[in-house]
XYZ file of C-alpha atoms in Angstrom:
167
model
C 39.110 -10.794 -23.419
C 38.128 -7.100 -22.147
C 37.019 -6.340 -25.556
C 34.512 -9.397 -25.538
C 33.104 -8.109 -22.099
C 32.956 -4.601 -23.587
C 31.231 -5.477 -26.117
C 28.577 -7.815 -23.992
C 27.954 -4.828 -21.969
C 27.210 -2.529 -24.981
C 24.802 -5.150 -26.613
C 23.086 -5.691 -23.258
C 22.565 -1.759 -22.905
C 21.598 -1.627 -26.254
C 19.295 -4.338 -25.920
C 17.473 -2.860 -22.960
C 17.276 1.063 -24.353
C 15.122 -0.746 -27.231
C 12.744 -2.823 -25.490
C 11.151 0.383 -23.753
C 12.465 -0.575 -20.050
C 12.241 2.640 -18.236
C 12.522 3.147 -14.231
C 9.024 3.993 -13.002
C 8.391 7.482 -12.424
C 6.321 9.497 -9.591
C 2.713 9.448 -10.936
C 0.682 12.630 -12.048
C -2.436 13.008 -9.966
C -5.546 15.009 -11.331
C -5.555 16.764 -8.061
C -3.097 19.012 -6.180
C -4.201 18.571 -2.687
C -6.058 15.531 -0.771
C -7.563 15.207 2.704
C -6.834 12.019 4.123
C -9.068 10.320 6.071
C -7.061 7.790 7.650
C -6.582 7.400 11.512
C -3.709 8.954 13.494
C -2.456 5.855 14.717
C -2.601 4.029 11.338
C 0.830 2.859 10.150
C -0.707 2.053 6.661
C -2.167 5.913 6.588
C 1.079 7.561 7.637
C 3.227 5.471 4.852
C 0.383 6.271 2.418
C 0.717 10.090 3.341
C 4.417 9.658 3.066
C 4.203 8.513 -0.360
C 1.834 10.869 -1.758
C 3.830 13.604 -0.171
C 6.965 12.173 -1.872
C 6.406 13.146 -5.407
C 6.069 16.707 -4.433
C 3.075 17.629 -6.443
C 0.239 16.447 -3.912
C -0.391 18.213 -0.481
C -1.943 16.025 1.886
C -4.195 17.552 4.464
C -4.681 16.008 7.924
C -6.559 18.163 9.737
C -10.072 18.080 9.657
C -10.822 21.482 10.005
C -9.116 22.364 6.870
C -11.095 19.713 4.892
C -12.665 22.867 2.630
C -8.910 23.423 1.025
C -8.854 19.725 -0.452
C -9.726 19.022 -4.127
C -10.492 15.369 -3.089
C -11.351 13.523 0.121
C -9.970 9.900 0.782
C -12.471 8.381 2.883
C -11.296 5.424 4.675
C -14.045 2.894 5.320
C -11.904 -0.084 6.985
C -8.477 -0.477 7.996
C -8.112 -3.799 9.775
C -5.545 -6.699 10.198
C -6.726 -10.196 11.198
C -5.113 -13.264 12.426
C -6.975 -16.780 12.231
C -5.920 -20.135 12.954
C -5.386 -22.277 9.954
C -3.674 -25.507 10.926
C -3.381 -27.559 14.076
C -1.455 -30.707 15.005
C -2.880 -33.905 16.221
C -2.942 -32.618 20.052
C -4.577 -29.325 19.173
C -1.561 -27.023 19.245
C -1.485 -24.353 16.713
C 1.091 -25.095 13.891
C -0.250 -21.925 11.218
C -1.948 -18.850 11.195
C -3.111 -16.890 8.372
C -2.583 -12.932 8.396
C -4.963 -10.715 6.693
C -5.080 -7.070 6.182
C -8.377 -5.283 4.724
C -7.989 -1.519 3.423
C -11.253 -0.473 2.338
C -11.632 3.165 0.711
C -13.443 5.586 -1.561
C -12.194 8.845 -3.301
C -14.515 11.776 -3.763
C -14.632 15.344 -4.716
C -16.164 18.306 -2.026
C -19.202 18.106 -3.617
C -19.914 14.351 -3.098
C -18.709 12.776 -6.485
C -17.373 9.537 -6.374
C -14.009 9.157 -8.194
C -13.320 5.807 -6.966
C -16.600 4.288 -5.537
C -16.013 1.961 -2.525
C -12.854 -0.413 -3.301
C -11.346 -2.946 -0.845
C -7.860 -4.276 -1.003
C -7.489 -7.718 0.792
C -3.952 -9.121 1.518
C -3.330 -12.415 3.125
C -0.061 -14.306 3.831
C 0.231 -17.667 6.027
C 2.798 -18.084 8.850
C 3.879 -21.247 10.544
C 4.103 -21.461 14.081
C 6.232 -23.173 16.820
C 6.149 -22.544 20.395
C 9.987 -22.833 20.865
C 10.457 -19.735 18.634
C 7.796 -17.345 19.608
C 10.010 -14.094 19.598
C 11.212 -15.017 15.986
C 7.503 -15.876 14.680
C 6.251 -12.408 16.146
C 9.179 -10.720 14.343
C 8.268 -12.535 10.954
C 4.509 -11.782 11.696
C 5.478 -8.091 11.827
C 7.448 -7.964 8.792
C 4.922 -9.799 6.934
C 2.357 -6.876 7.967
C 4.649 -4.632 7.153
C 5.192 -6.067 3.598
C 1.270 -6.318 3.113
C 0.900 -2.735 4.416
C 3.615 -1.492 1.696
C 1.687 -3.466 -0.856
C -1.611 -2.019 0.014
C -0.215 1.450 -0.176
C 1.253 0.985 -3.702
C -1.963 -0.437 -4.991
C -3.867 2.634 -3.635
C -1.043 5.050 -5.420
C -1.976 3.394 -8.682
C -5.775 3.787 -8.181
C -5.240 7.205 -7.529
C -3.120 7.837 -10.260
C -5.812 6.292 -12.555
C -8.128 9.133 -11.794
C -7.783 11.344 -14.695
C -10.380 14.246 -14.139
C -12.138 15.495 -11.142
C -15.428 16.110 -13.152
């Protein structure tokens, strides 16, 4: 019995090593310093800056007075959360909301060359609503916004990593 388990584990390991599976590594960026034009109170901006610096190869400059030290500038054109009613019952009470997060940005060099032209990422989630569980629904809403925020940050990081040259 133990031998079968061992052989099964060995076969699985061999299969995974042969399929090209590898853990995702930190991306290699074409720049070493970036000025982040994200607002001070933006939780998305905080998470983005933290993720950029996590790899250890990029320094994020937040002070506008030090913008000349940056190789590239991340301009945030829009960072917005929306909540709209999408469903009501027969008596007009809200039954469903749609949560939406919009993030529009561009990446440019100090000389003004656009490396990433203005681009927008829009994510949306639907959430049901019940008056008897308001606190639970507020917590669920916050979790959905945080999930969308993390998804947007990962998409931005992949787009920044896709920039191969600053020229």
